[in-house]
Short mmCIF file of C-alpha atoms in Angstrom, two decimals:
data_model
loop_
_atom_site.label_atom_id
_atom_site.label_comp_id
_atom_site.label_asym_id
_atom_site.label_seq_id
_atom_site.Cartn_x
_atom_site.Cartn_y
_atom_site.Cartn_z
CA LEU A 1 49.10 0.18 -48.75
CA GLU A 2 52.60 1.44 -49.14
CA ARG A 3 51.75 4.38 -50.42
CA LEU A 4 49.05 5.39 -47.98
CA ARG A 5 51.56 4.56 -45.32
CA GLY A 6 54.37 6.70 -47.07
CA MET A 7 51.69 9.73 -47.04
CA ASP A 8 50.44 12.51 -44.67
CA ALA A 9 47.48 14.38 -45.43
CA ALA A 10 44.94 16.61 -44.20
CA VAL A 11 42.05 17.20 -46.60
CA GLU A 12 38.55 18.73 -46.15
CA LEU A 13 36.11 18.54 -48.49
CA ARG A 14 32.77 20.54 -48.69
CA ALA A 15 30.19 20.23 -51.71
CA ARG A 16 26.85 21.57 -52.20
CA ARG A 17 25.58 18.41 -54.48
CA VAL A 18 27.43 15.40 -55.55
CA VAL A 19 25.78 13.85 -58.39
CA GLY A 20 28.12 10.82 -59.55
CA THR A 21 26.94 8.69 -56.98
CA PRO A 22 24.06 6.14 -57.32
CA VAL A 23 22.30 8.85 -55.11
CA PRO A 24 22.62 12.32 -55.19
CA LEU A 25 24.16 13.61 -51.78
CA ASP A 26 23.63 17.21 -50.67
CA GLY A 27 25.68 19.20 -48.06
CA LEU A 28 28.56 16.89 -48.09
CA LEU A 29 31.53 17.63 -45.26
CA ALA A 30 34.08 15.47 -45.03
CA ARG A 31 37.54 15.78 -43.16
CA MET A 32 40.33 13.26 -43.41
CA THR A 33 43.75 12.70 -42.00
CA ILE A 34 46.20 10.67 -43.15
CA ASP A 35 49.04 9.93 -40.38
CA ASN A 36 51.64 7.26 -40.60
CA GLY A 37 49.21 4.70 -42.19
CA VAL A 38 46.38 5.42 -40.25
CA VAL A 39 43.36 7.09 -41.53
CA HIS A 40 40.80 8.71 -39.90
CA LEU A 41 37.33 10.08 -41.87
CA ASP A 42 35.65 12.13 -39.67
CA PRO A 43 32.95 13.43 -40.06
CA PHE A 44 31.87 12.14 -43.06
CA ASP A 45 28.06 13.47 -43.18
CA PHE A 46 25.74 14.63 -46.33
CA ASP A 47 22.30 14.66 -46.93
CA ALA A 48 20.42 11.82 -49.04
CA ALA A 49 17.28 10.51 -49.77
CA GLY A 50 15.54 12.80 -47.91
CA GLY A 51 17.29 11.80 -44.94
CA LYS A 52 20.53 12.52 -42.94
CA VAL A 53 23.55 10.72 -42.67
CA SER A 54 26.51 10.62 -40.27
CA SER A 55 29.52 9.05 -40.33
CA ALA A 56 32.83 8.52 -38.70
CA PHE A 57 35.67 5.84 -40.06
CA VAL A 58 39.15 4.82 -38.90
CA LEU A 59 41.12 2.49 -41.16
CA ASP A 60 44.71 1.52 -39.17
CA ALA A 61 47.03 0.29 -42.25
CA SER A 62 50.17 0.64 -40.14
CA ARG A 63 49.72 -3.20 -40.20
CA PRO A 64 50.07 -5.63 -43.01
CA VAL A 65 46.15 -6.60 -42.14
CA ILE A 66 43.84 -3.25 -42.03
CA ALA A 67 41.77 -2.59 -38.89
CA THR A 68 38.82 -0.66 -39.24
CA SER A 69 36.04 1.05 -37.30
CA ALA A 70 33.14 2.43 -38.13
CA LYS A 71 30.12 4.54 -36.92
CA ILE A 72 27.34 5.51 -38.97
CA LYS A 73 23.48 7.07 -38.14
CA ALA A 74 21.07 7.63 -40.23
CA ARG A 75 17.56 9.22 -39.88
CA LYS A 76 14.71 9.53 -42.04
CA VAL A 77 16.27 8.02 -45.32
CA ASP A 78 13.70 7.17 -48.11
CA PHE A 79 14.56 3.61 -48.53
CA ALA A 80 12.42 3.75 -51.94
CA GLN A 81 15.26 6.17 -53.37
CA LEU A 82 18.04 4.40 -52.80
CA VAL A 83 16.87 1.34 -54.64
CA PRO A 84 15.21 2.83 -58.13
CA ASN A 85 15.23 0.30 -59.77
CA ALA A 86 12.88 -2.47 -57.38
CA ALA A 87 9.47 -1.95 -58.22
CA ALA A 88 8.73 -3.83 -54.93
CA ILE A 89 10.52 -1.73 -52.53
CA GLN A 90 8.63 1.23 -54.69
CA ARG A 91 5.50 -0.16 -53.59
CA SER A 92 5.99 -0.57 -50.22
CA ALA A 93 9.26 0.92 -49.04
CA GLY A 94 9.21 3.59 -45.96
CA ARG A 95 11.77 5.72 -44.46
CA ILE A 96 14.78 3.92 -42.88
CA GLY A 97 17.21 5.09 -39.52
CA VAL A 98 20.36 3.19 -38.93
CA ASP A 99 22.90 3.04 -35.97
CA LEU A 100 25.70 0.98 -36.73
CA ASP A 101 29.01 0.62 -34.69
CA LEU A 102 31.31 -2.12 -35.79
CA HIS A 103 35.12 -2.75 -36.13
CA GLY A 104 36.97 -5.25 -37.47
CA THR A 105 40.03 -6.58 -39.77
CA GLY A 106 40.65 -7.33 -43.33
CA ASN A 107 41.78 -5.58 -46.82
CA SER A 108 38.27 -5.69 -48.17
CA VAL A 109 34.91 -4.56 -47.01
CA ALA A 110 33.53 -8.53 -46.75
CA ARG A 111 36.68 -9.55 -45.06
CA MET A 112 36.02 -6.53 -42.16
CA LEU A 113 32.50 -7.88 -41.88
CA ALA A 114 33.37 -11.30 -41.44
CA THR A 115 35.24 -10.26 -38.54
CA SER A 116 33.16 -7.71 -37.06
CA ASN A 117 32.53 -7.16 -33.47
CA GLY A 118 29.58 -4.74 -31.96
CA ARG A 119 26.06 -3.80 -33.22
CA VAL A 120 23.84 -2.75 -35.90
CA SER A 121 20.53 -1.48 -35.53
CA ALA A 122 18.00 -0.30 -38.24
CA GLY A 123 14.33 0.80 -38.33
CA MET A 124 11.61 1.37 -40.78
CA GLY A 125 8.51 3.57 -39.90
CA GLY A 126 5.72 4.07 -42.69
CA GLY A 127 5.50 1.82 -45.99
CA LYS A 128 3.03 -0.42 -47.41
CA ILE A 129 2.70 -4.15 -48.21
CA SER A 130 0.69 -6.71 -49.90
CA ASP A 131 -2.12 -8.16 -48.10
CA MET A 132 -1.55 -11.23 -50.07
CA LEU A 133 2.02 -11.35 -49.49
CA MET A 134 1.60 -11.57 -45.59
CA ALA A 135 -1.78 -13.81 -46.03
CA TYR A 136 0.89 -16.27 -47.45
CA ALA A 137 3.52 -15.23 -44.51
CA ALA A 138 0.95 -16.35 -42.17
CA LEU A 139 -0.17 -19.11 -44.19
CA ASN A 140 -3.96 -17.56 -43.80
CA ILE A 141 -6.17 -20.09 -46.40
CA ALA A 142 -9.17 -18.54 -45.83
CA ARG A 143 -7.66 -14.75 -46.35
CA ILE A 144 -5.66 -16.12 -49.67
CA ILE A 145 -8.95 -17.26 -50.97
CA LYS A 146 -10.93 -14.25 -50.60
CA LEU A 147 -7.99 -12.28 -51.66
CA LYS A 148 -7.58 -14.78 -55.21
CA ILE A 149 -11.48 -13.77 -55.62
CA GLY A 150 -11.92 -10.12 -54.22
CA GLY A 151 -8.56 -9.10 -55.40
CA ASP A 152 -5.46 -7.80 -53.43
CA HIS A 153 -4.85 -4.52 -51.90
CA ASP A 154 -1.92 -2.79 -50.00
CA ILE A 155 -1.84 -2.98 -46.02
CA ALA A 156 -0.10 -0.64 -43.85
CA ILE A 157 3.38 -1.37 -42.33
CA ARG A 158 3.43 -0.04 -38.68
CA CYS A 159 7.00 -0.66 -38.35
CA VAL A 160 10.42 -2.86 -39.35
CA VAL A 161 12.92 -2.93 -36.41
CA GLY A 162 16.22 -5.10 -36.74
CA ASP A 163 18.70 -4.45 -33.94
CA PHE A 164 21.70 -7.26 -34.31
CA VAL A 165 24.85 -7.89 -31.76
CA ALA A 166 28.25 -8.93 -33.76
CA LYS A 167 30.73 -11.26 -32.61
CA GLU A 168 33.33 -12.78 -34.79
CA GLY A 169 31.72 -11.89 -37.47
CA VAL A 170 28.06 -13.43 -36.64
CA TRP A 171 25.23 -10.64 -35.91
CA LYS A 172 22.59 -12.41 -33.77
CA ALA A 173 19.75 -10.66 -33.45
CA ARG A 174 18.75 -9.48 -30.35
CA THR A 175 14.86 -7.84 -31.96
CA LEU A 176 13.57 -8.54 -35.29
CA VAL A 177 10.17 -7.36 -36.00
CA PHE A 178 7.88 -6.77 -38.63
CA ASP A 179 4.40 -4.92 -37.52
CA SER A 180 1.65 -4.43 -40.43
CA ALA A 181 -2.03 -3.23 -39.88
CA ASP A 182 -3.18 -7.05 -39.26
CA THR A 183 0.16 -9.10 -38.85
CA VAL A 184 2.87 -9.14 -36.61
CA ILE A 185 6.31 -10.97 -37.60
CA PHE A 186 8.82 -11.68 -34.90
CA GLY A 187 12.50 -13.14 -35.92
CA THR A 188 15.27 -15.01 -34.22
CA GLY A 189 18.61 -16.33 -35.82
CA ASP A 190 21.85 -14.87 -36.87
CA ILE A 191 23.57 -13.75 -40.02
CA ASP A 192 26.90 -15.37 -40.53
CA MET A 193 28.85 -12.58 -42.54
CA ARG A 194 31.85 -15.36 -42.58
CA ASP A 195 30.14 -17.55 -45.61
CA GLU A 196 27.24 -14.89 -45.96
CA GLN A 197 24.30 -17.57 -44.40
CA LEU A 198 21.28 -16.89 -42.80
CA ASP A 199 19.84 -18.92 -40.43
CA VAL A 200 16.34 -17.23 -39.34
CA VAL A 201 12.87 -18.13 -37.99
CA LEU A 202 10.02 -16.27 -38.51
CA ARG A 203 6.71 -16.58 -35.99
CA VAL A 204 4.04 -15.01 -37.84
CA LYS A 205 0.94 -13.84 -35.76
CA SER A 206 -2.17 -12.48 -36.99
CA LYS A 207 -4.43 -9.60 -35.09
CA GLY A 208 -7.83 -10.90 -35.54
CA LYS A 209 -9.10 -14.53 -35.49
CA SER A 210 -8.60 -15.98 -38.83
CA LEU A 211 -10.28 -19.43 -39.96
CA LEU A 212 -7.93 -21.78 -41.90
CA SER A 213 -4.57 -20.33 -40.58
CA LEU A 214 -1.55 -22.71 -40.77
CA ARG A 215 0.15 -20.79 -38.20
CA SER A 216 3.27 -22.52 -38.77
CA PRO A 217 6.89 -20.56 -38.16
CA LEU A 218 8.62 -19.33 -41.50
CA HIS A 219 12.35 -20.39 -41.44
CA MET A 220 14.95 -18.31 -43.44
CA ASP A 221 18.03 -19.63 -44.31
CA GLY A 222 20.36 -19.83 -48.03
CA SER A 223 22.73 -17.22 -48.74
CA LEU A 224 22.40 -13.19 -48.33
CA SER A 225 22.08 -12.78 -52.18
CA HIS A 226 19.65 -15.59 -52.53
CA PRO A 227 18.05 -16.58 -49.51
CA LEU A 228 15.31 -19.26 -49.20
CA VAL A 229 12.03 -18.90 -47.14
CA ARG A 230 9.96 -21.81 -46.24
CA PRO A 231 7.37 -22.89 -43.88
CA ASP A 232 8.05 -25.94 -41.30
CA TYR A 233 6.43 -28.52 -42.81
CA LYS A 234 6.61 -30.32 -39.74
CA ALA A 235 4.96 -28.30 -37.93
CA ILE A 236 1.98 -28.07 -40.41
CA GLY A 237 2.03 -31.89 -40.50
CA LEU A 238 1.32 -32.32 -36.71
CA ARG A 239 -1.37 -29.74 -36.88
CA GLY A 240 -3.05 -31.97 -39.51
CA VAL A 241 -2.60 -34.96 -38.06
CA ALA A 242 -4.47 -33.27 -34.76
CA VAL A 243 -7.13 -31.36 -37.02
CA ALA A 244 -8.01 -34.88 -38.34
CA VAL A 245 -7.98 -36.89 -34.95
CA LEU A 246 -10.47 -34.24 -33.74
CA ALA A 247 -13.00 -34.86 -36.95
CA SER A 248 -12.92 -38.31 -35.90
CA ILE A 249 -14.54 -37.52 -32.57
CA ALA A 250 -16.73 -34.41 -32.90
CA PRO A 251 -17.22 -32.72 -36.44
CA PRO A 252 -18.06 -29.35 -35.41
CA ALA A 253 -14.43 -29.50 -33.59
CA THR A 254 -12.46 -29.53 -37.42
CA GLU A 255 -12.30 -26.01 -36.86
CA LEU A 256 -10.29 -25.54 -33.75
CA GLY A 257 -7.16 -26.71 -34.92
CA LEU A 258 -7.28 -24.04 -37.64
CA ILE A 259 -8.55 -21.21 -35.75
CA ASP A 260 -5.53 -18.58 -34.98
CA LEU A 261 -7.24 -16.48 -32.04
CA GLY A 262 -4.28 -13.96 -32.83
CA GLY A 263 -1.31 -12.94 -30.38
CA GLY A 264 -0.12 -9.66 -31.79
CA LYS A 265 -1.24 -6.30 -30.75
CA ASP A 266 -1.73 -2.90 -32.40
CA ASN A 267 1.24 -1.05 -31.33
CA GLU A 268 4.19 0.94 -32.59
CA CYS A 269 7.34 -2.26 -32.48
CA LEU A 270 10.08 0.56 -32.14
CA GLU A 271 11.68 0.76 -28.71
CA PRO A 272 12.87 3.98 -27.21
CA GLU A 273 16.38 2.92 -28.15
CA THR A 274 15.58 1.85 -31.16
CA PRO A 275 16.61 4.68 -34.53
CA LYS A 276 13.18 5.45 -35.88
CA GLY A 277 13.01 5.76 -39.85
#
């Protein structure tokens, strides 16, 4: 930091292609100024993975603790190209869009995120996902059995949207939706960047009628590096008791407690203000 505070600079870099990065960058344009320990990197624009990224950063290192603001806008980036070594993502990913406007303090990225305020929105359009995986998410026993017998296949992902408001390092979900061809998932909860922990509840709704669907919310918690996803066992237990009571009253009614009448609609989940992938 001392060297940075003692330096003034004005630098512009243009590059047709940058190959020393995890993903090659094309059409790079970067302008940086340093004045009394304050760094402005604006713009920092490039093309990557078939999409465009525009960004601007300010790092105020004139004080012992750096104050950082970051604005990033990405459009139509092929998510599969960003993580070429992940087989599951290669199979399923579509194109993503991101709007990020954050500011925070700290002498590392982790500390800046732990104190971050602002907003982060991301969306993905297109892509595919395993039908078996969605059947497990919905706890749809009938469909799981059918796929076990007939074999798994991919279904279309219509869109994925996450919109978070950050306040002092806690990112609260304003909108969290995963919409596939036959299932829609709505999420609520927080991501705590201070200790890198998740606390999210996912509610799964089938778009069609389904027998033997337990319809339990899914809880996602644990660390960002090792998240845990599990159903609400208490909800499943109460539903099981209800089914047992129905069975004692009238055998034909035993199916009622396990029939999912559906709640999702076959439409796009992207809102006009949310970036499209």
